[in-house]
Amino acid sequence: MTKPSVSSKEIIKKMSLKEKIGQMTQLPPNFYLGRTKVEVSGTQRNLNLNEEQVYTAGSILGIGGPGEMIELQKMYLDNATHEVPLLFMADVIHGYKTIFPVPIALASSFNPNIPFLAGRISAKEAYTAGIHIVFSPMCDLTRDPRWGRVVEGFGEDVYLAGEMVKAMVKGYTNNGLFGEGTVATCIKHFAGYGASEGGRDYNTVDLSRLSLHRDYLPAYKKGLDAGADLVMTSFNTLDGVPATINPFLLKTVLRDKWLSKAITIADYDALNQVVTHGAAKDQVEAAIKGLRAGLDIEMASSVYMNQLEMLVDEGVVKEDEIDRVVERIIDLKIKLGLFTNPYSGADAKKEEELVLSKDHLDKAKIAALESTVLLENNGVLPLNKNVKIALIGPYASSRSVIGPWSWHGKHDYHTSLAEAFMNNLTFVSNKTSIEDYSQEELELINSADVCLLALGEDASLSGEAHSRSDIHLPDNQEDFYHSIRQVAKSLVVLVFGGRPMLLAGLKSADAMMMCWFLGSSSSEAIHDLLFGLVSPSGKLPMSFPRNVGQIPVYYNHFNTGRPYQENSYNMYLSKYLDVENSPLYPFGYGLSYGEFRYDNLQLSSEIITEKDTLKVQVDLYNNSDFSCYEVVQLYIRDYVADIVRPVKELKKFKKIWIAGKTKKTVDFELLKDDLEYYNQDGLTVLESGKIAVFVGGSSDNCLKADFEFDTGE
Ligand code: BGC
């Protein structure tokens, strides 16, 4: 971290009101460099800004590389009437040029070292482009796979998501050390965006305060505690008030409860959009509401720039209110070294050396290996090294495997499956309709030992503004699967995509692997996994539903007063008439080439108090010859509480390396903090009572033991 030789107070003293207000606006680079390719996720409107205003803006959204950053910063400083350099922020979500697995895949690793690594390498590369702040990680809890943005998050569980967020923030900032090869982080989208009704992006969010405090807020808090410097507000309303101008979120929770000094920034054009929401009658009211709620920076809109000066002149807003915000912004610029070197980081030579270097690609491969989830396997996998493969389907020779939100990633850099499996292929085709295959081609598929069918969604079907109401595989791929099932002797399905999809129709495959989008080293990792050089070890961070009508379906639900029981005489139970309650694949599920058996679950005591630690032990046997990772998961259930507790809650997990034909004893500790819960006021509650501990390799398959917790009251 750079030692401040200047103070924000002194800098502010030298600035005019207009210059200070400018700091509160972020603009895309094309306001300066007309030719730049702009990273915009919204529509570009005319912001009605004059040149003088443009040279007061405090930060830039998105950048093309080091050359562009240096040129822009120089042009800005030459033309500005003040001396405050621009901050450069960008959507580096799962890699700058070396692309890591998409966040939902990173979460599947159940290994915080993986998002840490993704953050670390992304930061090293982004730094060379002159990027100071990344808009990542996304902390939004996701329970609805129709929502396209589930790809950017860490799934349905509050604990897993929080651990992933924490690790990624630490990776970007190098454990908060900052300096060379690091970036600051802006966590997003505060708050509750993942609960958009019907999974439709930008839609209404109607969340209970209980669920908000218990499920949705903790991951943002963990991001802040891990050292995030900014918080982006979400597009949605909460309690009818857009998050961008929501005093409960920005003041009561962020400042008063969490005591956070993080800078708040609106999402793209969101301050302007509060008028469209119907929460402000015009931009004047939007400016007042934004400032009063605690919104520091607006992104790609000009509400503050065009209204605040007048509001100060009229005495509606005090200049002090603006100074307090600008002080925070300048402090961050000082912390990131901009007053020592406004071009900090940007270095074309370094960029060339680092991006897509062997080391970075190797690390992306490690991440890809751990992020893939094996869903089915009747023994066909791992493949024998001399196997003859027919590789077909839309992803057979496609290099588009890096997924959405990889602005700087380029498909051409990467190897396709056809290239990675070259030595074993007898036939390759991208065609996805059985009618398009000749008799001769079908015979080739049939004569191969294994048919590898690479199906899935295109990257453009998930991400922002890409919600789907039907989450089957697109383009009749399921029909294609059924036709090929008749032809292929042995069928292994690879599924690419950014969300849990409906895969029940594919269960007759001999093996099925959820590949998500694995990034730059996707094909190499899939090769090694299928041939058993490494065993799959990913577990699902989101339940895969049986049909869309089940959504939301998540493992940590309540019991209800009428829980479903098989073969009950009572028909008035909580169930559907046409589908089971359980998902197709539950949270925490994922197969391995190891054969695991859990045994001998032991608790150190039958009763503990607030001061005690409960030690939990389990024996894990690997009965196969494969040495591999297993994710050991610990859940609890608090049977009785003033506020009903979920039937299971993940409290700990460990990714354990276990050699073939060995046993390992795995330990966990539970403390009082693990037994506390949030009530609807966001207060933590601790009650006496009986608690179950579950340990196993999936949320639906665990050993169980009970203990008593005694608060002494
Ligand atoms: C997205 C954000 C993103 C921002 C800047 C918005 O539309 O919601 O996640 O960081 O654009 O590109």
XYZ file of C-alpha atoms and ligand atoms in Angstrom:
725
model
C 0.000 0.000 0.000
C 1.310 3.482 -0.882
C 1.984 5.829 2.005
C -0.073 8.997 1.541
C 2.170 11.996 0.949
C -0.907 14.067 0.222
C -4.110 14.276 2.182
C -7.569 14.149 0.667
C -8.616 17.176 2.728
C -5.862 19.300 1.191
C -6.658 18.110 -2.306
C -10.339 18.840 -1.845
C -9.609 22.358 -0.632
C -8.104 23.156 -4.023
C -11.062 21.816 -5.987
C -14.075 23.736 -7.251
C -17.561 22.430 -6.500
C -17.936 21.272 -10.113
C -14.651 19.373 -9.920
C -15.690 17.691 -6.714
C -19.049 16.631 -8.113
C -17.236 15.186 -11.122
C -15.451 12.723 -8.856
C -18.849 11.210 -8.168
C -19.346 10.189 -11.801
C -17.946 7.278 -13.777
C -17.867 7.407 -17.573
C -17.009 4.891 -20.294
C -13.730 5.557 -22.147
C -15.364 6.548 -25.400
C -16.190 9.929 -23.877
C -12.492 10.631 -24.347
C -11.220 8.252 -27.002
C -13.926 8.114 -29.617
C -12.557 5.017 -31.270
C -12.515 2.767 -28.217
C -14.499 -0.394 -28.118
C -16.736 0.166 -25.141
C -17.643 -2.436 -22.571
C -21.240 -1.542 -21.986
C -23.829 -3.673 -20.440
C -26.584 -1.154 -20.899
C -27.685 1.191 -23.606
C -25.478 4.173 -24.198
C -27.533 7.302 -23.839
C -26.597 10.851 -24.492
C -25.609 11.973 -21.019
C -25.870 15.616 -21.958
C -22.424 16.535 -20.698
C -20.160 19.288 -21.968
C -16.409 18.928 -22.388
C -15.688 20.764 -19.146
C -17.804 18.272 -17.197
C -16.261 15.281 -18.954
C -12.847 16.391 -17.667
C -14.072 16.368 -14.087
C -15.239 12.706 -14.062
C -13.589 10.649 -11.362
C -13.352 7.233 -12.939
C -13.564 5.172 -16.100
C -15.560 2.021 -16.732
C -13.733 -0.570 -18.823
C -10.521 -0.178 -20.735
C -8.912 -1.763 -23.766
C -5.405 -2.302 -22.378
C -2.323 -0.480 -21.084
C -1.846 1.712 -24.162
C -5.371 2.987 -23.999
C -5.171 3.589 -20.263
C -1.995 5.637 -20.556
C -3.324 7.642 -23.486
C -6.594 8.354 -21.741
C -5.075 9.266 -18.396
C -2.607 11.594 -20.094
C -5.268 13.258 -22.209
C -7.405 13.660 -19.097
C -4.685 15.191 -16.948
C -3.620 17.510 -19.783
C -7.135 18.798 -20.230
C -8.461 18.830 -16.676
C -8.396 21.986 -14.566
C -7.498 19.924 -11.476
C -4.814 17.352 -10.690
C -6.813 14.349 -9.585
C -6.122 11.325 -11.809
C -8.803 8.983 -13.031
C -9.471 5.628 -11.437
C -9.927 2.788 -13.923
C -12.497 0.152 -13.033
C -13.492 -2.834 -15.134
C -15.531 -6.007 -15.275
C -12.785 -8.528 -14.737
C -15.051 -11.282 -13.474
C -13.236 -14.575 -13.941
C -10.019 -13.507 -15.565
C -8.545 -10.692 -17.600
C -7.060 -12.530 -20.586
C -6.278 -15.844 -18.962
C -9.824 -16.879 -18.264
C -10.704 -18.974 -15.235
C -13.899 -20.999 -14.829
C -17.038 -18.882 -14.443
C -17.844 -18.115 -10.789
C -20.537 -20.777 -10.433
C -17.905 -23.276 -11.554
C -15.329 -21.836 -9.153
C -17.885 -22.434 -6.392
C -18.178 -26.053 -7.533
C -14.560 -26.537 -6.514
C -15.623 -26.207 -2.866
C -12.032 -25.095 -2.417
C -11.428 -21.455 -1.453
C -7.879 -21.723 -2.844
C -9.421 -21.848 -6.317
C -11.278 -18.495 -6.274
C -8.221 -17.095 -4.483
C -6.056 -18.239 -7.384
C -8.517 -16.870 -9.929
C -8.456 -13.521 -8.137
C -4.683 -13.503 -7.810
C -3.942 -14.248 -11.478
C -6.687 -11.935 -12.744
C -5.253 -9.135 -10.622
C -1.708 -9.687 -11.871
C -2.882 -9.457 -15.468
C -5.423 -6.648 -15.012
C -2.828 -4.568 -13.180
C -0.655 -4.497 -16.296
C -3.571 -2.979 -18.196
C -3.793 -0.145 -15.678
C -6.986 -1.434 -14.111
C -7.242 -0.351 -10.484
C -10.550 -1.832 -9.438
C -12.501 -4.878 -10.581
C -16.270 -5.223 -10.340
C -16.041 -8.602 -8.704
C -16.912 -10.817 -6.940
C -20.674 -10.980 -7.270
C -22.052 -11.850 -3.832
C -25.685 -12.344 -4.820
C -27.179 -15.573 -3.513
C -28.909 -17.465 -6.311
C -31.762 -19.919 -6.017
C -33.373 -19.515 -9.400
C -31.521 -21.021 -12.371
C -33.735 -19.136 -14.801
C -31.836 -15.994 -13.801
C -28.985 -15.608 -16.287
C -26.671 -14.159 -13.686
C -26.405 -17.342 -11.628
C -23.293 -17.881 -13.759
C -21.617 -14.924 -12.044
C -22.346 -16.011 -8.500
C -21.444 -18.744 -6.070
C -24.779 -20.520 -5.803
C -27.557 -21.130 -3.328
C -25.757 -21.456 -0.023
C -24.907 -18.511 2.184
C -21.867 -20.120 3.798
C -20.273 -21.488 0.634
C -20.891 -18.212 -1.228
C -19.387 -16.193 1.610
C -16.259 -18.336 1.770
C -15.789 -18.032 -2.002
C -16.304 -14.254 -1.932
C -13.805 -13.866 0.887
C -11.168 -15.932 -0.900
C -11.576 -14.115 -4.202
C -11.311 -10.667 -2.617
C -8.141 -11.813 -0.867
C -6.779 -13.106 -4.147
C -7.340 -9.813 -5.963
C -5.767 -7.759 -3.192
C -3.022 -10.246 -2.314
C -4.426 -10.685 1.160
C -4.930 -6.959 1.517
C -1.271 -6.131 0.906
C -2.039 -4.276 -2.355
C 0.908 -2.926 -4.380
C 2.187 -4.398 -7.629
C 0.017 -7.023 -9.247
C -3.070 -6.294 -7.205
C -6.390 -4.578 -7.741
C -9.007 -3.275 -5.354
C -12.425 -4.875 -5.474
C -15.980 -3.703 -5.831
C -18.375 -6.350 -4.550
C -21.826 -6.401 -6.107
C -24.831 -6.089 -6.339
C -26.059 -4.732 -3.020
C -28.508 -6.213 -2.267
C -30.846 -9.060 -2.934
C -30.470 -8.934 -6.734
C -30.372 -12.740 -6.893
C -33.976 -12.899 -5.731
C -35.418 -11.246 -8.860
C -38.974 -12.558 -9.205
C -39.390 -15.384 -11.669
C -35.662 -15.298 -12.364
C -36.251 -12.422 -14.777
C -33.346 -10.010 -14.728
C -33.907 -6.519 -13.274
C -37.263 -7.678 -11.918
C -38.846 -6.853 -8.558
C -37.328 -8.344 -5.429
C -39.735 -9.045 -2.600
C -37.665 -10.553 0.178
C -38.568 -11.068 3.801
C -36.246 -9.328 6.239
C -35.542 -12.746 7.716
C -34.278 -14.167 4.450
C -32.416 -10.952 3.647
C -30.436 -11.060 6.890
C -30.008 -14.817 7.025
C -29.411 -15.766 3.393
C -28.647 -12.736 1.279
C -26.585 -10.212 3.274
C -23.818 -12.331 4.859
C -21.804 -12.836 1.650
C -21.540 -9.071 1.058
C -20.442 -8.652 4.656
C -17.757 -11.293 4.229
C -16.538 -9.481 1.109
C -16.227 -6.233 3.047
C -14.508 -7.922 5.966
C -12.068 -9.465 3.505
C -11.133 -5.967 2.313
C -13.427 -4.909 -0.552
C -13.147 -1.144 -1.041
C -16.339 -0.557 -2.980
C -19.907 -1.819 -3.065
C -22.049 -1.674 -6.178
C -25.763 -1.223 -5.611
C -28.173 -3.517 -7.404
C -30.757 -2.681 -10.048
C -33.692 -4.049 -8.039
C -35.959 -2.497 -5.470
C -35.980 -3.732 -1.902
C -39.126 -2.988 0.094
C -40.207 -0.939 -2.907
C -37.164 1.351 -2.865
C -34.470 0.984 -5.569
C -31.287 -0.301 -3.924
C -29.403 2.639 -5.454
C -31.279 5.123 -3.262
C -32.206 2.761 -0.448
C -31.297 4.271 2.949
C -31.953 1.021 4.772
C -29.300 -0.762 2.716
C -26.787 2.039 2.268
C -27.076 3.663 5.677
C -28.696 1.384 8.224
C -26.981 -1.795 7.123
C -23.763 -0.687 5.408
C -22.692 2.309 7.481
C -24.471 2.020 10.818
C -24.539 -1.711 11.383
C -21.480 -2.905 9.505
C -19.513 0.318 10.090
C -18.226 0.078 6.537
C -16.341 2.929 4.913
C -16.547 1.313 1.473
C -17.389 3.597 -1.434
C -20.812 2.951 -2.904
C -21.307 3.011 -6.662
C -24.528 2.666 -8.619
C -24.813 -0.008 -11.237
C -24.898 1.048 -14.876
C -27.280 4.018 -15.302
C -29.141 2.915 -12.160
C -29.341 6.341 -10.535
C -31.052 7.686 -13.622
C -33.347 4.654 -13.644
C -34.856 5.413 -10.251
C -37.058 7.816 -12.208
C -38.226 4.946 -14.425
C -38.836 2.830 -11.320
C -41.195 5.573 -10.158
C -39.150 6.350 -7.051
C -38.210 9.917 -8.027
C -40.141 12.349 -10.169
C -37.090 13.625 -12.028
C -33.311 13.690 -11.967
C -33.316 16.461 -9.370
C -35.175 14.253 -6.920
C -33.024 11.274 -7.915
C -29.882 13.266 -7.081
C -31.202 14.268 -3.668
C -32.385 10.765 -2.843
C -29.130 9.185 -4.026
C -26.932 11.502 -2.010
C -29.092 11.330 1.107
C -29.264 7.529 0.960
C -25.482 7.276 0.752
C -24.728 6.687 -2.929
C -21.225 7.992 -3.637
C -20.626 7.398 -7.351
C -23.022 7.052 -10.259
C -22.038 4.897 -13.189
C -22.768 5.972 -16.770
C -25.438 8.482 -15.881
C -25.200 12.216 -15.264
C -27.685 12.842 -12.499
C -25.136 14.124 -9.998
C -23.103 15.996 -12.596
C -26.122 17.814 -13.945
C -28.065 18.433 -10.752
C -25.877 18.671 -7.666
C -24.255 22.034 -8.385
C -27.640 23.663 -8.712
C -28.867 21.916 -5.553
C -25.902 23.310 -3.610
C -26.505 26.786 -5.039
C -30.122 26.587 -3.940
C -29.111 25.434 -0.463
C -30.926 22.093 -0.739
C -27.652 20.178 -0.508
C -24.709 21.327 1.584
C -21.239 21.368 0.071
C -20.099 19.465 3.157
C -22.221 16.485 2.144
C -20.363 16.359 -1.153
C -16.972 16.858 0.473
C -17.506 13.833 2.698
C -18.132 11.622 -0.333
C -15.264 13.044 -2.379
C -12.905 12.577 0.541
C -13.606 8.851 0.490
C -12.970 8.711 -3.254
C -9.712 10.679 -3.082
C -8.558 8.560 -0.134
C -8.930 5.475 -2.291
C -6.988 7.113 -5.124
C -4.219 7.897 -2.641
C -4.279 4.340 -1.294
C -3.971 2.901 -4.796
C -0.960 5.083 -5.535
C -2.506 7.324 -8.182
C -0.983 10.489 -6.791
C 2.461 8.895 -6.959
C 1.974 7.455 -10.422
C -1.268 8.087 -12.292
C -0.345 5.391 -14.813
C 0.286 2.899 -12.048
C 0.467 -0.652 -13.326
C -0.103 0.003 -17.037
C 2.754 -1.664 -18.843
C 2.409 -3.157 -22.307
C 5.608 -5.189 -22.029
C 4.619 -6.719 -18.707
C 1.149 -7.384 -20.065
C 2.586 -9.330 -22.954
C 4.858 -11.326 -20.650
C 2.140 -12.186 -18.171
C -1.131 -12.680 -19.962
C -1.744 -16.216 -21.083
C 1.705 -17.209 -19.812
C 2.241 -20.917 -19.261
C 2.103 -20.394 -15.527
C -1.250 -18.611 -15.744
C -2.735 -21.174 -18.110
C -1.541 -23.982 -15.831
C -3.286 -22.309 -12.899
C -6.453 -21.870 -14.941
C -6.239 -25.586 -15.649
C -5.954 -26.456 -11.959
C -9.083 -24.392 -11.388
C -10.890 -26.078 -14.284
C -9.968 -29.544 -13.008
C -11.463 -28.779 -9.611
C -14.562 -26.991 -10.901
C -16.048 -29.742 -13.033
C -18.829 -31.890 -11.600
C -19.319 -35.521 -12.568
C -23.072 -36.155 -12.480
C -23.361 -39.731 -13.752
C -20.943 -42.572 -14.351
C -21.822 -46.237 -14.787
C -18.158 -47.171 -14.977
C -17.399 -45.978 -18.513
C -15.136 -43.283 -17.054
C -12.230 -42.940 -16.799
C -11.486 -43.777 -20.402
C -8.793 -46.145 -21.445
C -5.896 -44.363 -23.152
C -6.336 -46.221 -26.459
C -10.075 -45.680 -26.673
C -11.550 -44.703 -30.040
C -13.781 -41.670 -29.696
C -16.447 -40.093 -31.882
C -16.784 -36.478 -30.750
C -19.996 -34.722 -31.718
C -22.310 -31.884 -30.721
C -22.163 -28.084 -30.774
C -19.097 -27.941 -28.523
C -17.112 -30.640 -30.372
C -14.727 -28.297 -32.124
C -15.813 -24.999 -30.646
C -13.341 -22.786 -28.844
C -16.103 -20.722 -27.254
C -15.702 -22.241 -23.833
C -14.731 -19.238 -21.761
C -18.257 -18.164 -20.918
C -19.883 -14.780 -20.466
C -18.223 -11.825 -18.768
C -14.819 -12.319 -20.298
C -14.446 -9.000 -22.136
C -10.745 -9.396 -22.710
C -10.738 -13.142 -23.261
C -10.509 -14.331 -26.836
C -11.825 -17.652 -28.023
C -9.026 -18.130 -30.554
C -6.438 -18.402 -27.801
C -7.847 -21.686 -26.642
C -7.878 -25.323 -27.576
C -11.102 -26.991 -28.666
C -12.134 -30.453 -27.488
C -11.336 -31.780 -30.959
C -7.778 -30.478 -30.591
C -7.380 -31.799 -27.055
C -8.672 -35.293 -27.906
C -7.003 -35.414 -31.326
C -5.058 -38.630 -30.686
C -8.156 -40.672 -29.952
C -10.656 -39.321 -32.425
C -12.161 -41.366 -35.226
C -14.876 -38.861 -36.063
C -15.749 -35.226 -35.244
C -18.837 -33.233 -36.070
C -20.599 -30.134 -34.743
C -23.925 -31.016 -36.311
C -26.800 -31.199 -33.841
C -29.609 -32.751 -35.809
C -29.670 -36.463 -36.516
C -31.083 -35.808 -40.003
C -27.881 -34.027 -40.926
C -25.775 -37.154 -40.380
C -25.250 -39.535 -43.285
C -25.538 -43.314 -42.837
C -21.780 -43.552 -43.122
C -21.292 -40.975 -40.350
C -23.733 -42.780 -38.079
C -21.767 -45.959 -38.640
C -18.581 -44.168 -37.623
C -20.266 -43.021 -34.421
C -21.489 -46.530 -33.802
C -18.149 -48.145 -34.402
C -16.310 -45.859 -31.945
C -15.767 -47.280 -28.460
C -17.239 -44.151 -26.937
C -19.266 -41.261 -28.276
C -18.482 -37.983 -26.580
C -21.496 -35.730 -26.933
C -20.641 -32.109 -26.110
C -23.911 -30.258 -25.559
C -25.050 -27.134 -23.806
C -25.985 -23.517 -23.831
C -24.037 -20.959 -25.742
C -22.280 -18.400 -23.541
C -24.732 -15.800 -24.815
C -27.613 -17.611 -23.087
C -26.475 -16.756 -19.580
C -25.181 -13.623 -17.917
C -26.800 -10.233 -17.517
C -30.201 -9.786 -19.198
C -30.128 -13.431 -20.276
C -32.844 -15.098 -18.266
C -34.628 -18.129 -19.653
C -38.040 -19.493 -18.721
C -37.240 -22.889 -20.218
C -33.947 -24.245 -18.961
C -33.830 -27.403 -21.013
C -30.816 -27.747 -23.255
C -31.513 -25.363 -26.153
C -32.178 -26.123 -29.825
C -33.743 -29.566 -29.382
C -30.452 -30.930 -28.128
C -32.320 -33.375 -25.924
C -33.960 -34.921 -29.011
C -30.542 -35.156 -30.600
C -29.271 -36.884 -27.472
C -32.039 -39.503 -27.717
C -31.254 -40.202 -31.360
C -27.557 -40.587 -30.643
C -28.320 -42.776 -27.635
C -29.741 -45.295 -30.145
C -26.568 -45.196 -32.219
C -23.684 -44.941 -29.762
C -22.371 -48.021 -27.964
C -21.255 -45.984 -25.033
C -22.323 -42.382 -24.525
C -20.564 -39.736 -22.435
C -22.305 -36.352 -22.276
C -20.471 -33.127 -21.536
C -22.768 -30.256 -20.562
C -21.601 -26.667 -21.025
C -23.605 -23.796 -19.639
C -23.928 -21.011 -17.141
C -26.757 -22.339 -15.012
C -28.268 -25.567 -13.675
C -30.334 -26.992 -16.528
C -32.987 -29.676 -16.818
C -31.025 -32.834 -17.384
C -33.485 -35.560 -16.350
C -33.915 -36.558 -19.994
C -30.218 -37.379 -20.277
C -29.977 -39.755 -17.330
C -29.608 -42.772 -19.582
C -26.135 -41.556 -20.579
C -23.289 -43.797 -19.474
C -21.653 -40.759 -17.966
C -22.477 -37.070 -17.730
C -20.243 -34.228 -16.676
C -21.222 -30.642 -15.877
C -18.488 -28.538 -17.402
C -20.048 -25.090 -16.949
C -17.621 -22.762 -18.775
C -14.154 -23.697 -17.633
C -12.087 -20.930 -19.196
C -8.806 -20.848 -21.083
C -7.704 -24.389 -20.191
C -11.141 -25.962 -20.475
C -10.411 -28.623 -23.092
C -7.096 -29.705 -21.564
C -8.797 -30.116 -18.170
C -11.705 -32.096 -19.620
C -9.200 -34.332 -21.409
C -7.330 -35.094 -18.185
C -10.545 -35.717 -16.272
C -12.045 -38.084 -18.816
C -8.834 -40.076 -19.092
C -8.524 -40.246 -15.317
C -5.237 -38.372 -15.016
C -7.161 -36.495 -12.366
C -10.450 -37.478 -10.757
C -13.394 -35.057 -10.885
C -13.898 -33.481 -7.480
C -16.416 -30.660 -7.992
C -19.716 -30.578 -6.130
C -22.839 -28.673 -7.091
C -23.224 -25.226 -5.528
C -26.849 -25.099 -6.730
C -29.535 -27.746 -6.868
C -30.460 -28.966 -10.352
C -34.261 -29.049 -10.556
C -36.318 -31.806 -12.118
C -38.543 -29.269 -13.831
C -39.088 -25.530 -13.892
C -42.210 -25.798 -11.723
C -40.066 -26.878 -8.757
C -38.094 -23.627 -8.735
C -37.001 -22.412 -6.252
C -35.664 -25.739 -5.047
C -32.770 -25.546 -2.577
C -31.432 -27.832 0.097
C -31.720 -25.537 3.111
C -35.503 -25.188 3.099
C -37.841 -25.356 6.091
C -39.516 -28.546 7.214
C -43.086 -27.084 6.993
C -45.871 -28.290 9.268
C -46.724 -31.053 6.818
C -43.486 -32.426 5.460
C -43.856 -35.055 2.787
C -43.326 -38.674 3.852
C -43.294 -41.530 1.430
C -46.148 -44.054 1.852
C -47.965 -41.856 4.335
C -51.730 -42.479 4.632
C -52.110 -38.681 4.750
C -52.473 -36.994 1.372
C -52.471 -33.468 2.830
C -48.724 -33.098 2.797
C -46.379 -30.551 1.250
C -45.738 -31.991 -2.181
C -46.505 -31.767 -5.872
C -48.822 -34.215 -7.571
C -46.634 -34.460 -10.618
C -43.017 -34.302 -9.449
C -40.950 -35.280 -6.434
C -39.924 -32.616 -3.924
C -36.242 -33.399 -4.233
C -34.107 -31.888 -6.988
C -32.586 -34.082 -9.687
C -29.101 -33.407 -8.330
C -28.843 -31.786 -4.903
C -26.511 -29.169 -3.504
C -23.138 -30.677 -2.602
C -23.544 -33.603 -5.013
C -20.768 -34.716 -7.350
C -19.179 -38.065 -8.225
C -15.545 -39.078 -8.213
C -13.416 -41.951 -9.461
C -12.713 -42.589 -5.796
C -15.166 -44.830 -3.954
C -15.836 -43.200 -0.670
C -17.389 -44.562 2.468
C -18.057 -42.450 5.536
C -18.075 -44.157 8.906
C -17.790 -43.658 12.611
C -19.117 -40.120 13.061
C -18.063 -39.012 16.533
C -18.843 -35.912 18.576
C -16.518 -34.956 21.421
C -19.436 -34.370 23.766
C -23.164 -34.921 24.105
C -23.636 -31.447 25.495
C -21.692 -28.207 25.041
C -21.999 -24.666 26.371
C -21.068 -21.303 24.840
C -17.475 -21.671 25.965
C -16.935 -25.135 24.539
C -15.801 -26.389 21.201
C -17.519 -29.431 19.778
C -15.054 -31.646 17.985
C -16.518 -33.623 15.131
C -14.679 -36.565 13.595
C -15.468 -38.888 10.769
C -13.583 -41.689 9.054
C -13.357 -41.417 5.312
C -12.421 -44.558 3.370
C -11.345 -44.508 -0.251
C -11.960 -48.042 -1.489
C -10.739 -47.394 -5.016
C -7.205 -47.370 -6.396
C -7.584 -43.731 -7.280
C -5.914 -41.068 -5.203
C -8.200 -38.062 -5.338
C -9.976 -35.194 -3.631
C -13.215 -35.525 -1.728
C -15.235 -32.615 -0.358
C -16.296 -33.505 3.163
C -19.327 -31.433 4.133
C -20.663 -30.677 7.583
C -24.246 -29.533 8.026
C -26.285 -28.862 11.136
C -29.956 -28.790 11.991
C -31.231 -26.830 14.927
C -34.407 -28.826 15.649
C -36.363 -26.238 17.640
C -35.920 -22.471 17.746
C -38.063 -19.354 18.108
C -37.624 -18.873 14.392
C -37.806 -22.111 12.425
C -34.398 -23.270 11.231
C -33.674 -24.967 7.881
C -33.612 -28.767 7.673
C -29.885 -28.547 6.946
C -27.345 -25.741 6.917
C -23.789 -26.046 5.639
C -21.419 -24.959 8.378
C -18.027 -26.335 7.315
C -16.403 -28.123 4.427
C -12.940 -29.463 3.730
C -11.477 -30.632 0.465
C -9.382 -33.620 1.436
C -6.756 -35.419 -0.630
C -7.031 -39.128 0.002
C -4.818 -41.803 -1.487
C -6.362 -44.928 -3.002
C -7.191 -47.789 -0.605
C -6.640 -45.686 2.480
C -8.617 -44.247 5.367
C -8.403 -40.703 6.701
C -9.939 -39.260 9.806
C -11.378 -35.836 9.117
C -11.917 -33.324 11.941
C -14.093 -30.274 12.298
C -14.788 -27.918 15.154
C -18.076 -26.247 15.923
C -18.209 -23.144 18.087
C -21.084 -21.102 19.412
C -20.805 -18.744 16.395
C -21.678 -21.649 14.132
C -24.906 -22.183 16.047
C -26.101 -18.582 16.041
C -28.702 -17.435 13.586
C -30.048 -14.128 12.307
C -33.585 -13.070 13.093
C -35.730 -10.747 11.006
C -34.135 -7.668 12.612
C -30.697 -8.863 11.652
C -29.783 -9.620 15.273
C -27.931 -12.798 16.112
C -29.773 -15.265 18.324
C -28.366 -18.170 20.270
C -30.716 -20.640 21.933
C -30.366 -23.827 23.924
C -31.566 -27.017 22.315
C -30.884 -30.222 20.478
C -28.834 -29.955 17.289
C -28.054 -32.537 14.633
C -24.668 -32.750 12.927
C -24.533 -34.294 9.466
C -21.291 -35.197 7.722
C -21.002 -36.625 4.229
C -20.122 -36.134 0.596
C -23.416 -34.520 -0.478
C -26.262 -32.637 1.237
C -28.539 -35.645 0.713
C -26.179 -38.347 1.884
C -24.715 -37.876 5.340
C -24.102 -39.603 8.644
C -25.875 -37.992 11.567
C -25.368 -37.506 15.305
C -27.115 -35.242 17.833
C -25.831 -33.053 20.647
C -27.309 -30.582 23.095
C -26.357 -26.918 23.199
C -26.813 -25.180 26.533
C -26.613 -21.381 26.794
C -26.934 -21.670 30.546
C -30.171 -19.651 30.515
C -23.828 -4.906 -14.435
C -22.666 -4.894 -13.484
C -21.424 -4.417 -14.188
C -21.688 -3.047 -14.771
C -20.501 -2.444 -15.487
C -23.967 -3.602 -15.172
O -24.942 -3.651 -16.167
O -25.005 -5.195 -13.731
O -22.486 -6.157 -12.922
O -20.353 -4.390 -13.301
O -22.743 -3.151 -15.698
O -20.258 -3.048 -16.681
